[in-house]
Short mmCIF file of C-alpha atoms and ligand atoms in Angstrom, two decimals:
data_model
loop_
_atom_site.label_atom_id
_atom_site.label_comp_id
_atom_site.label_asym_id
_atom_site.label_seq_id
_atom_site.Cartn_x
_atom_site.Cartn_y
_atom_site.Cartn_z
CA UNK A 1 -5.98 22.81 26.24
CA UNK A 2 -3.42 21.33 28.90
CA UNK A 3 -4.59 22.24 32.50
CA UNK A 4 -2.71 21.61 35.73
CA UNK A 5 -4.27 19.02 38.08
CA UNK A 6 -4.83 20.65 41.51
CA UNK A 7 -2.86 18.79 44.33
CA UNK A 8 -1.11 19.62 47.63
CA UNK A 9 1.88 21.71 46.76
CA UNK A 10 3.79 21.40 50.09
CA UNK A 11 7.32 19.98 50.03
CA UNK A 12 9.18 18.15 47.31
CA UNK A 13 6.65 16.60 44.82
CA UNK A 14 7.33 13.04 43.99
CA UNK A 15 4.98 11.62 41.16
CA UNK A 16 4.91 7.90 40.91
CA UNK A 17 3.51 6.44 37.67
CA UNK A 18 2.27 2.84 38.06
CA UNK A 19 1.16 1.28 41.37
CA UNK A 20 2.33 -2.34 40.54
CA UNK A 21 4.94 -3.99 42.60
CA UNK A 22 7.67 -1.32 42.08
CA UNK A 23 5.59 1.89 42.30
CA UNK A 24 3.68 0.72 45.35
CA UNK A 25 6.74 -0.28 47.25
CA UNK A 26 8.36 3.00 46.50
CA UNK A 27 5.23 4.96 47.95
CA UNK A 28 5.18 2.84 50.96
CA UNK A 29 8.90 3.21 51.62
CA UNK A 30 8.74 7.17 51.24
CA UNK A 31 6.62 7.22 54.39
CA UNK A 32 7.85 9.75 56.78
CA UNK A 33 9.84 11.63 54.10
CA UNK A 34 9.54 15.33 53.58
CA UNK A 35 7.57 14.88 50.24
CA UNK A 36 4.09 15.00 48.94
CA UNK A 37 3.36 11.99 46.72
CA UNK A 38 1.11 11.43 43.96
CA UNK A 39 0.53 7.88 42.68
CA UNK A 40 -1.14 7.63 39.28
CA UNK A 41 -2.42 4.51 37.53
CA UNK A 42 -4.72 3.78 34.64
CA UNK A 43 -6.33 1.00 36.84
CA UNK A 44 -7.85 1.44 40.12
CA UNK A 45 -6.26 -1.61 41.53
CA UNK A 46 -2.97 -3.21 42.43
CA UNK A 47 -2.75 -6.58 40.97
CA UNK A 48 -1.03 -9.68 42.28
CA UNK A 49 -0.06 -10.96 38.80
CA UNK A 50 1.70 -14.08 40.12
CA UNK A 51 -1.82 -15.65 40.76
CA UNK A 52 -3.51 -14.37 37.61
CA UNK A 53 -3.59 -17.77 36.18
CA UNK A 54 -5.53 -19.05 39.02
CA UNK A 55 -8.31 -16.58 38.24
CA UNK A 56 -8.05 -17.70 34.55
CA UNK A 57 -8.51 -21.28 35.50
CA UNK A 58 -11.42 -20.66 38.00
CA UNK A 59 -9.45 -21.34 41.09
CA UNK A 60 -9.62 -17.78 42.61
CA UNK A 61 -11.97 -15.01 42.24
CA UNK A 62 -10.76 -11.66 40.96
CA UNK A 63 -11.25 -9.94 44.37
CA UNK A 64 -8.74 -12.32 46.02
CA UNK A 65 -5.84 -11.04 43.92
CA UNK A 66 -6.47 -7.24 43.40
CA UNK A 67 -7.10 -4.36 45.79
CA UNK A 68 -8.03 -0.75 45.16
CA UNK A 69 -5.02 1.31 45.19
CA UNK A 70 -6.84 4.28 46.93
CA UNK A 71 -7.84 1.73 49.77
CA UNK A 72 -4.20 0.52 50.15
CA UNK A 73 -2.95 4.03 50.50
CA UNK A 74 -5.92 5.36 52.51
CA UNK A 75 -4.07 5.91 55.77
CA UNK A 76 -1.19 7.95 54.07
CA UNK A 77 -2.25 11.67 54.27
CA UNK A 78 0.94 12.46 52.29
CA UNK A 79 -0.35 10.35 49.24
CA UNK A 80 -2.79 11.45 46.57
CA UNK A 81 -4.10 8.60 44.37
CA UNK A 82 -5.18 9.49 40.86
CA UNK A 83 -6.96 7.26 38.46
CA UNK A 84 -5.61 8.30 35.05
CA UNK A 85 -3.68 7.21 31.91
CA UNK A 86 -0.30 8.73 31.45
CA UNK A 87 0.75 9.23 27.89
CA UNK A 88 3.91 11.24 27.94
CA UNK A 89 6.51 13.20 29.95
CA UNK A 90 7.47 16.84 29.36
CA UNK A 91 10.78 16.44 31.05
CA UNK A 92 11.84 20.01 30.10
CA UNK A 93 9.06 21.55 32.19
CA UNK A 94 8.90 18.51 34.74
CA UNK A 95 5.38 17.59 33.97
CA UNK A 96 3.67 14.19 33.57
CA UNK A 97 1.19 14.37 30.71
CA UNK A 98 -2.30 12.63 31.19
CA UNK A 99 -4.32 11.36 28.30
CA UNK A 100 -7.32 13.67 29.23
CA UNK A 101 -5.08 16.72 28.56
CA UNK A 102 -4.23 17.39 32.23
CA UNK A 103 -0.62 17.52 33.55
CA UNK A 104 1.07 16.85 36.83
CA UNK A 105 3.94 18.78 38.06
CA UNK A 106 6.77 16.88 39.71
CA UNK A 107 10.20 17.49 41.27
CA UNK A 108 11.07 13.79 41.22
CA UNK A 109 9.39 11.34 38.80
CA UNK A 110 9.26 7.57 39.22
CA UNK A 111 8.29 5.60 36.31
CA UNK A 112 6.94 2.05 37.16
CA UNK A 113 4.77 1.13 34.21
CA UNK A 114 5.56 -2.46 33.72
CA UNK A 115 5.25 -4.48 30.51
CA UNK A 116 2.43 -5.73 28.08
CA UNK A 117 2.27 -8.74 25.74
CA UNK A 118 4.32 -8.97 22.57
CA UNK A 119 3.48 -10.94 19.58
CA UNK A 120 6.99 -10.73 17.86
CA UNK A 121 5.43 -8.44 15.21
CA UNK A 122 2.22 -10.38 14.77
CA UNK A 123 -0.21 -8.25 16.73
CA UNK A 124 -2.97 -9.70 14.52
CA UNK A 125 -2.61 -12.90 16.56
CA UNK A 126 -3.80 -11.14 19.71
CA UNK A 127 -7.64 -11.67 19.36
CA UNK A 128 -7.14 -15.36 18.76
CA UNK A 129 -4.37 -16.00 21.38
CA UNK A 130 -4.97 -13.58 24.19
CA UNK A 131 -2.24 -13.15 26.95
CA UNK A 132 -2.42 -12.84 30.60
CA UNK A 133 -1.49 -9.73 32.12
CA UNK A 134 -4.64 -7.92 33.62
CA UNK A 135 -7.64 -8.98 35.48
CA UNK A 136 -9.81 -8.48 32.25
CA UNK A 137 -7.35 -10.87 30.46
CA UNK A 138 -7.81 -13.50 33.31
CA UNK A 139 -11.62 -13.26 33.23
CA UNK A 140 -11.62 -13.36 29.28
CA UNK A 141 -9.52 -16.45 29.45
CA UNK A 142 -11.62 -18.05 32.06
CA UNK A 143 -14.71 -17.40 29.90
CA UNK A 144 -13.07 -18.75 26.89
CA UNK A 145 -11.93 -21.95 28.70
CA UNK A 146 -15.33 -22.60 30.28
CA UNK A 147 -17.24 -21.71 27.10
CA UNK A 148 -15.25 -24.24 25.14
CA UNK A 149 -16.35 -27.02 27.52
CA UNK A 150 -19.95 -25.71 27.22
CA UNK A 151 -19.79 -25.76 23.49
CA UNK A 152 -18.19 -29.12 23.37
CA UNK A 153 -21.09 -30.53 25.37
CA UNK A 154 -23.57 -29.55 22.72
CA UNK A 155 -21.33 -30.17 19.65
CA UNK A 156 -22.31 -33.34 17.62
CA UNK A 157 -19.48 -33.11 14.95
CA UNK A 158 -16.50 -35.05 16.32
CA UNK A 159 -13.75 -32.85 14.64
CA UNK A 160 -15.32 -29.57 15.96
CA UNK A 161 -15.78 -31.14 19.39
CA UNK A 162 -12.15 -32.22 19.40
CA UNK A 163 -10.95 -28.70 18.37
CA UNK A 164 -13.16 -27.26 21.36
CA UNK A 165 -11.44 -29.72 23.63
CA UNK A 166 -8.01 -28.75 22.52
CA UNK A 167 -6.23 -25.93 24.53
CA UNK A 168 -2.93 -24.68 23.22
CA UNK A 169 -0.57 -22.57 25.30
CA UNK A 170 2.22 -20.83 23.48
CA UNK A 171 5.25 -20.34 25.68
CA UNK A 172 6.61 -22.56 28.31
CA UNK A 173 7.99 -20.12 30.92
CA UNK A 174 6.43 -20.15 34.38
CA UNK A 175 2.95 -18.75 33.32
CA UNK A 176 2.65 -21.19 30.42
CA UNK A 177 3.71 -24.14 32.72
CA UNK A 178 1.26 -23.08 35.42
CA UNK A 179 -1.61 -22.49 33.02
CA UNK A 180 -1.01 -25.90 31.22
CA UNK A 181 -0.86 -27.87 34.37
CA UNK A 182 -3.97 -26.21 35.89
CA UNK A 183 -6.06 -26.62 32.75
CA UNK A 184 -5.12 -30.25 32.74
CA UNK A 185 -6.30 -30.65 36.24
CA UNK A 186 -9.46 -28.78 35.61
CA UNK A 187 -10.28 -31.14 32.78
CA UNK A 188 -9.08 -34.37 34.56
CA UNK A 189 -10.23 -33.84 38.13
CA UNK A 190 -12.77 -30.91 38.54
CA UNK A 191 -15.02 -31.07 35.42
CA UNK A 192 -15.69 -34.84 34.69
CA UNK A 193 -18.92 -35.13 36.87
CA UNK A 194 -20.42 -31.88 35.59
CA UNK A 195 -20.82 -32.93 31.91
CA UNK A 196 -23.04 -35.61 30.41
CA UNK A 197 -22.21 -35.72 26.58
CA UNK A 198 -18.44 -35.26 26.83
CA UNK A 199 -15.67 -36.93 28.76
CA UNK A 200 -13.47 -33.86 29.73
CA UNK A 201 -10.64 -36.22 30.58
CA UNK A 202 -10.11 -36.48 26.85
CA UNK A 203 -9.16 -32.87 26.67
CA UNK A 204 -5.92 -32.15 24.99
CA UNK A 205 -3.70 -29.53 26.66
CA UNK A 206 -0.76 -28.72 24.22
CA UNK A 207 2.20 -26.49 25.39
CA UNK A 208 4.34 -25.34 22.61
CA UNK A 209 7.75 -23.88 23.15
CA UNK A 210 10.35 -22.28 20.73
CA UNK A 211 13.27 -23.06 22.81
CA UNK A 212 14.85 -26.43 23.78
CA UNK A 213 13.22 -26.83 27.20
CA UNK A 214 10.37 -25.70 29.62
CA UNK A 215 11.31 -23.20 32.33
CA UNK A 216 14.33 -22.08 30.54
CA UNK A 217 15.22 -19.70 33.41
CA UNK A 218 15.56 -22.75 35.91
CA UNK A 219 18.50 -25.22 36.00
CA UNK A 220 18.12 -28.09 33.59
CA UNK A 221 17.35 -30.77 36.08
CA UNK A 222 14.32 -28.74 37.41
CA UNK A 223 13.16 -28.13 33.68
CA UNK A 224 13.28 -31.81 33.06
CA UNK A 225 11.21 -32.50 36.18
CA UNK A 226 8.66 -29.82 35.27
CA UNK A 227 8.33 -31.44 31.90
CA UNK A 228 8.04 -34.82 33.22
CA UNK A 229 5.37 -33.61 35.86
CA UNK A 230 3.35 -31.83 33.05
CA UNK A 231 3.42 -35.04 30.95
CA UNK A 232 2.18 -37.02 33.95
CA UNK A 233 -0.91 -34.73 34.03
CA UNK A 234 -1.44 -35.45 30.42
CA UNK A 235 -0.05 -32.14 28.93
CA UNK A 236 1.56 -32.69 25.56
CA UNK A 237 4.77 -30.72 25.58
CA UNK A 238 6.14 -29.57 22.10
CA UNK A 239 9.85 -28.05 22.14
CA UNK A 240 11.92 -26.34 19.54
CA UNK A 241 8.77 -25.16 17.65
CA UNK A 242 8.08 -21.60 17.13
CA UNK A 243 4.35 -20.86 16.43
CA UNK A 244 4.11 -19.43 12.95
CA UNK A 245 0.37 -18.69 12.70
CA UNK A 246 -2.48 -18.20 15.16
CA UNK A 247 -6.02 -18.01 13.90
CA UNK A 248 -9.62 -18.78 14.94
CA UNK A 249 -8.90 -22.38 13.86
CA UNK A 250 -5.81 -23.06 15.88
CA UNK A 251 -2.10 -22.74 15.42
CA UNK A 252 0.66 -23.65 12.86
CA UNK A 253 3.94 -24.86 14.06
CA UNK A 254 6.71 -26.86 12.28
CA UNK A 255 4.63 -26.72 9.05
CA UNK A 256 1.65 -28.41 10.61
CA UNK A 257 -1.79 -27.01 11.66
CA UNK A 258 -3.17 -28.00 15.09
CA UNK A 259 -6.99 -27.43 15.18
CA UNK A 260 -7.80 -25.79 18.53
CA UNK A 261 -10.54 -23.26 19.63
CA UNK A 262 -8.64 -22.06 22.73
CA UNK A 263 -5.26 -20.60 22.35
CA UNK A 264 -3.39 -18.71 25.12
CA UNK A 265 -0.27 -16.50 24.57
CA UNK A 266 2.34 -16.78 27.20
CA UNK A 267 5.40 -16.22 25.02
CA UNK A 268 6.76 -12.70 25.13
CA UNK A 269 6.48 -9.28 26.58
CA UNK A 270 7.22 -5.63 25.55
CA UNK A 271 7.95 -2.73 28.03
CA UNK A 272 5.74 0.13 28.57
CA UNK A 273 6.27 3.32 26.50
CA UNK A 274 8.36 4.85 29.24
CA UNK A 275 11.52 4.83 27.25
CA UNK A 276 9.65 6.38 24.13
CA UNK A 277 8.13 9.08 26.44
CA UNK A 278 11.62 10.34 27.19
CA UNK A 279 13.46 9.43 24.00
CA UNK A 280 15.75 7.33 26.25
CA UNK A 281 17.95 4.31 25.27
CA UNK A 282 16.08 0.87 25.49
CA UNK A 283 16.85 -2.81 24.81
CA UNK A 284 15.13 -4.75 22.04
CA UNK A 285 11.96 -5.42 24.11
CA UNK A 286 11.72 -1.55 24.76
CA UNK A 287 12.90 -1.71 28.38
CA UNK A 288 14.66 1.50 29.52
CA UNK A 289 18.35 1.22 30.15
CA UNK A 290 18.73 2.88 33.39
CA UNK A 291 21.92 4.22 35.20
CA UNK A 292 23.39 2.35 38.35
CA UNK A 293 21.08 4.62 40.61
CA UNK A 294 18.09 3.70 38.50
CA UNK A 295 17.74 7.21 36.99
CA UNK A 296 17.18 7.70 33.23
CA UNK A 297 20.24 8.83 31.47
CA UNK A 298 20.37 12.53 31.17
CA UNK A 299 17.45 12.84 33.53
CA UNK A 300 18.68 13.21 37.09
CA UNK A 301 15.26 13.71 38.57
CA UNK A 302 13.60 10.79 36.79
CA UNK A 303 13.92 7.25 38.16
CA UNK A 304 12.50 4.06 36.58
CA UNK A 305 11.94 0.68 38.24
CA UNK A 306 10.51 -2.83 37.69
CA UNK A 307 9.86 -4.64 34.52
CA UNK A 308 10.01 -1.55 32.39
CA UNK A 309 13.68 -1.18 32.89
CA UNK A 310 16.73 -3.19 32.26
CA UNK A 311 19.87 -3.14 34.44
CA UNK A 312 22.60 -5.77 34.89
CA UNK A 313 22.59 -7.70 38.30
CA UNK A 314 25.76 -8.60 40.17
CA UNK A 315 26.16 -11.68 37.95
CA UNK A 316 26.29 -9.48 34.87
CA UNK A 317 22.84 -10.84 33.63
CA UNK A 318 19.89 -8.66 33.48
CA UNK A 319 17.85 -8.36 36.67
CA UNK A 320 14.86 -10.71 36.04
CA UNK A 321 11.34 -9.31 35.45
CA UNK A 322 9.86 -10.54 38.70
CA UNK A 323 8.01 -9.01 41.48
CA UNK A 324 10.76 -9.13 44.27
CA UNK A 325 13.12 -7.46 41.81
CA UNK A 326 10.53 -4.54 41.10
CA UNK A 327 9.97 -4.31 44.96
CA UNK A 328 13.74 -4.02 45.61
CA UNK A 329 14.10 -1.32 42.97
CA UNK A 330 11.16 0.58 44.41
CA UNK A 331 12.60 0.38 47.91
CA UNK A 332 15.92 1.60 46.65
CA UNK A 333 14.46 4.53 44.89
CA UNK A 334 12.61 5.50 48.08
CA UNK A 335 15.82 5.50 49.91
CA UNK A 336 17.67 7.38 47.12
CA UNK A 337 15.05 10.14 47.12
CA UNK A 338 15.45 10.39 50.88
CA UNK A 339 19.34 10.49 50.75
CA UNK A 340 19.14 13.23 48.00
CA UNK A 341 16.89 15.25 50.19
CA UNK A 342 19.45 15.03 53.00
CA UNK A 343 22.11 16.21 50.53
CA UNK A 344 23.74 12.81 50.18
CA UNK A 345 24.53 10.74 47.15
CA UNK A 346 22.92 7.31 47.12
CA UNK A 347 25.09 4.31 46.49
CA UNK A 348 24.34 2.32 43.29
CA UNK A 349 21.42 -0.12 43.24
CA UNK A 350 22.41 -3.63 44.03
CA UNK A 351 20.03 -6.56 43.24
CA UNK A 352 19.72 -9.74 45.65
CA UNK A 353 18.26 -12.53 43.88
CA UNK A 354 16.35 -14.67 46.47
CA UNK A 355 15.08 -17.51 44.23
CA UNK A 356 12.62 -18.68 41.48
CA UNK A 357 9.47 -20.58 41.92
CA UNK A 358 7.00 -22.19 39.53
CA UNK A 359 4.00 -24.29 40.27
CA UNK A 360 3.10 -27.34 38.12
CA UNK A 361 -0.54 -28.34 38.88
CA UNK A 362 -1.85 -28.30 42.42
CA UNK A 363 0.62 -30.64 44.15
CA UNK A 364 4.02 -29.82 42.57
CA UNK A 365 6.38 -27.00 42.23
CA UNK A 366 10.10 -26.34 41.49
CA UNK A 367 12.18 -23.88 43.40
CA UNK A 368 15.67 -22.65 42.70
CA UNK A 369 17.15 -20.91 45.63
CA UNK A 370 20.68 -21.03 44.02
CA UNK A 371 22.59 -23.55 46.18
CA UNK A 372 19.26 -25.19 47.33
CA UNK A 373 17.00 -26.67 44.65
CA UNK A 374 13.61 -28.16 45.56
CA UNK A 375 10.96 -30.01 43.63
CA UNK A 376 7.67 -31.89 44.22
CA UNK A 377 5.15 -31.49 47.07
CA UNK A 378 7.62 -29.83 49.57
CA UNK A 379 8.37 -27.25 46.81
CA UNK A 380 4.61 -26.79 46.30
CA UNK A 381 4.02 -26.02 50.08
CA UNK A 382 6.80 -23.36 50.14
CA UNK A 383 5.48 -21.96 46.77
CA UNK A 384 1.84 -21.75 48.43
CA UNK A 385 3.23 -20.21 51.76
CA UNK A 386 5.40 -17.73 49.93
CA UNK A 387 2.32 -16.59 47.74
CA UNK A 388 -0.01 -16.28 50.62
CA UNK A 389 2.64 -14.40 52.59
CA UNK A 390 3.08 -11.84 49.81
CA UNK A 391 -0.71 -11.27 49.44
CA UNK A 392 -1.91 -7.98 50.96
CA UNK A 393 -3.98 -8.30 54.05
CA UNK A 394 -5.10 -11.04 56.46
CA UNK A 395 -8.62 -11.39 54.92
CA UNK A 396 -7.22 -12.10 51.50
CA UNK A 397 -4.55 -14.46 52.80
CA UNK A 398 -7.38 -16.47 54.58
CA UNK A 399 -9.64 -16.45 51.72
CA UNK A 400 -6.86 -17.78 49.24
CA UNK A 401 -5.78 -20.43 51.65
CA UNK A 402 -9.34 -21.62 52.19
CA UNK A 403 -9.87 -21.67 48.28
CA UNK A 404 -6.63 -23.68 47.87
CA UNK A 405 -7.58 -26.08 50.73
CA UNK A 406 -11.09 -26.64 48.91
CA UNK A 407 -9.36 -27.44 45.63
CA UNK A 408 -7.08 -29.94 47.45
CA UNK A 409 -9.74 -31.45 49.43
CA UNK A 410 -12.50 -31.68 46.73
CA UNK A 411 -10.89 -30.85 43.34
CA UNK A 412 -13.52 -28.14 43.12
CA UNK A 413 -12.71 -24.84 41.55
CA UNK A 414 -15.37 -22.55 42.98
CA UNK A 415 -14.90 -19.64 40.59
CA UNK A 416 -16.19 -21.40 37.46
CA UNK A 417 -18.39 -18.42 36.45
CA UNK A 418 -18.75 -17.36 32.89
CA UNK A 419 -19.12 -13.54 32.93
CA UNK A 420 -19.02 -10.85 30.28
CA UNK A 421 -21.71 -12.45 28.05
CA UNK A 422 -24.64 -14.75 27.79
CA UNK A 423 -24.63 -18.08 26.08
CA UNK A 424 -25.50 -16.12 22.86
CA UNK A 425 -22.45 -13.96 22.82
CA UNK A 426 -19.94 -15.89 24.67
CA UNK A 427 -16.93 -17.27 22.70
C1 LIG B 501 0.81 -13.95 34.44
C2 LIG B 501 1.95 -13.45 35.33
C3 LIG B 501 2.48 -14.42 36.22
C4 LIG B 501 3.63 -13.88 36.93
N1 LIG B 501 4.16 -14.73 37.94
C5 LIG B 501 5.19 -14.20 38.69
C6 LIG B 501 5.68 -15.02 39.82
O1 LIG B 501 5.22 -16.28 40.08
N2 LIG B 501 6.68 -14.52 40.52
C7 LIG B 501 7.15 -13.29 40.35
O2 LIG B 501 7.92 -12.84 41.07
N3 LIG B 501 6.74 -12.60 39.27
C8 LIG B 501 5.74 -12.90 38.48
N4 LIG B 501 5.28 -12.19 37.43
C9 LIG B 501 5.98 -10.98 37.14
C10 LIG B 501 5.59 -9.84 38.07
O3 LIG B 501 4.25 -9.69 38.20
C11 LIG B 501 6.23 -8.47 37.54
O4 LIG B 501 7.61 -8.62 37.58
C12 LIG B 501 5.85 -7.37 38.42
O5 LIG B 501 4.52 -7.16 38.33
C13 LIG B 501 6.54 -6.02 37.85
O6 LIG B 501 6.27 -5.04 38.74
P1 LIG B 501 6.18 -3.62 38.04
O7 LIG B 501 5.79 -2.68 39.19
O8 LIG B 501 7.35 -3.30 37.23
O9 LIG B 501 4.95 -3.57 37.13
P2 LIG B 501 3.41 -4.06 37.19
O10 LIG B 501 3.15 -4.82 38.53
O11 LIG B 501 3.02 -4.54 35.94
O12 LIG B 501 2.64 -2.57 37.37
C14 LIG B 501 2.61 -1.61 36.43
C15 LIG B 501 1.54 -0.62 36.68
O13 LIG B 501 1.62 0.44 35.93
C16 LIG B 501 0.42 0.86 35.47
N5 LIG B 501 0.56 1.54 34.12
C17 LIG B 501 1.06 1.07 33.06
N6 LIG B 501 1.17 1.94 32.12
C18 LIG B 501 0.40 3.11 32.63
C19 LIG B 501 0.20 4.30 32.15
N7 LIG B 501 0.44 4.77 30.95
N8 LIG B 501 -0.48 5.23 32.85
C20 LIG B 501 -0.83 4.90 34.15
N9 LIG B 501 -0.58 3.69 34.75
C21 LIG B 501 0.12 2.76 33.90
C22 LIG B 501 -0.51 -0.44 35.27
O14 LIG B 501 -1.78 -0.26 35.42
C23 LIG B 501 0.07 -1.28 36.56
O15 LIG B 501 -0.58 -1.04 37.68
C24 LIG B 501 4.19 -12.64 36.80
C25 LIG B 501 3.60 -11.75 35.70
C26 LIG B 501 2.62 -12.28 35.04
C27 LIG B 501 1.86 -11.30 33.98
#
């Protein structure tokens, strides 16, 4: 039976589903508005996804890139935080439906539920080629990467050992490039002194991309620089080759099989089910097509923001699925709600692109600020400072800065812990 969740009932009720970059920014920016806010998320933490790959490659600990949502909003008496999975919206009766049968009444709803991995119709590949989206994904990948080296140390068959020391990353966007560069450095710089039976510098890191270049969203010269930098780290870059099979043995591309025990999926995303909950129009990846004021068509009281929506930017291209875009949209929706409560009509949302950044290993990065393009060490410093600046709280900024300085000075990645299983079950 459906029950109503008890909550403060004073004022206009705003329910925000998802405390990622978009949802949290909206909650922050509604401070002082005459509303009571409920933030509901199926995870108890806000996650800084741009540094997930550093957890997966043992550079940072999980607690350095995620913070309890309840803690982040603890000083806001106008905000109630709920830990629950939303599985529908009853728009006719203005209720958000929770998986456990409860419902949340709203006057204004903000959907900020992000995206998940997509395997282009091959969901059966997921167990063999996990993606990187959640903290659990990152610790699973970290375990798989570290366990592969552990198993190789004990493996006597040369073919099986080679497969254990082959790491395949599918998809050469920023995440694939960052993972490939960091795994190569882990194998070349950090691990060699730790092992006796294997030379970890013989590890193969293979980055496979269906398109014609790495970092396709960047200008061509920066893509070419990124590719050359990866190759100088020993990464094998394979372009124009869609992967046609993933299995426990490895991958198939261009009709040939590559034996590899560790596959990582960085190739595609699919939006949350927000569009399906409302029967609203969506693009091919399931992203909700929102109106210029970020409301859902035919639902004046429902806004949607972040990766789960699609809207054209000023250049006519879709606004990219990046954290600053989600934050801008969250900020806009907060101001739109406030304007409406004052009886005003908010102007349409306008996206400002401030730049694209990607790291390639621990000393190089590429940055595209539009007119200004940077590469190499200077870009890496800007990349690092930008990420530290956007982390939440001084304590975390300091801790991440110290971890990175340690990696730079000593090539040591301190978070090389195999969790979620003993040597018997790990793999
Ligand atoms: C590995 C990786 C690296 C990235 N690197 C960068 C980068 O370098 N720079 C950059 O700008 N962007 C980067 N991004 C993209 C960036 O993280 C996203 O654009 C941003 O997180 C989008 O914010 P959002 O609020 O739309 O969604 P998210 O931040 O994904 O938040 C969605 C929230 O909704 C919650 N949720 C989802 N479904 C439900 C449900 N049914 N019920 C309750 N809660 C739900 C989730 O738990 C989550 O907390 C990266 C992403 C990944 C995965």
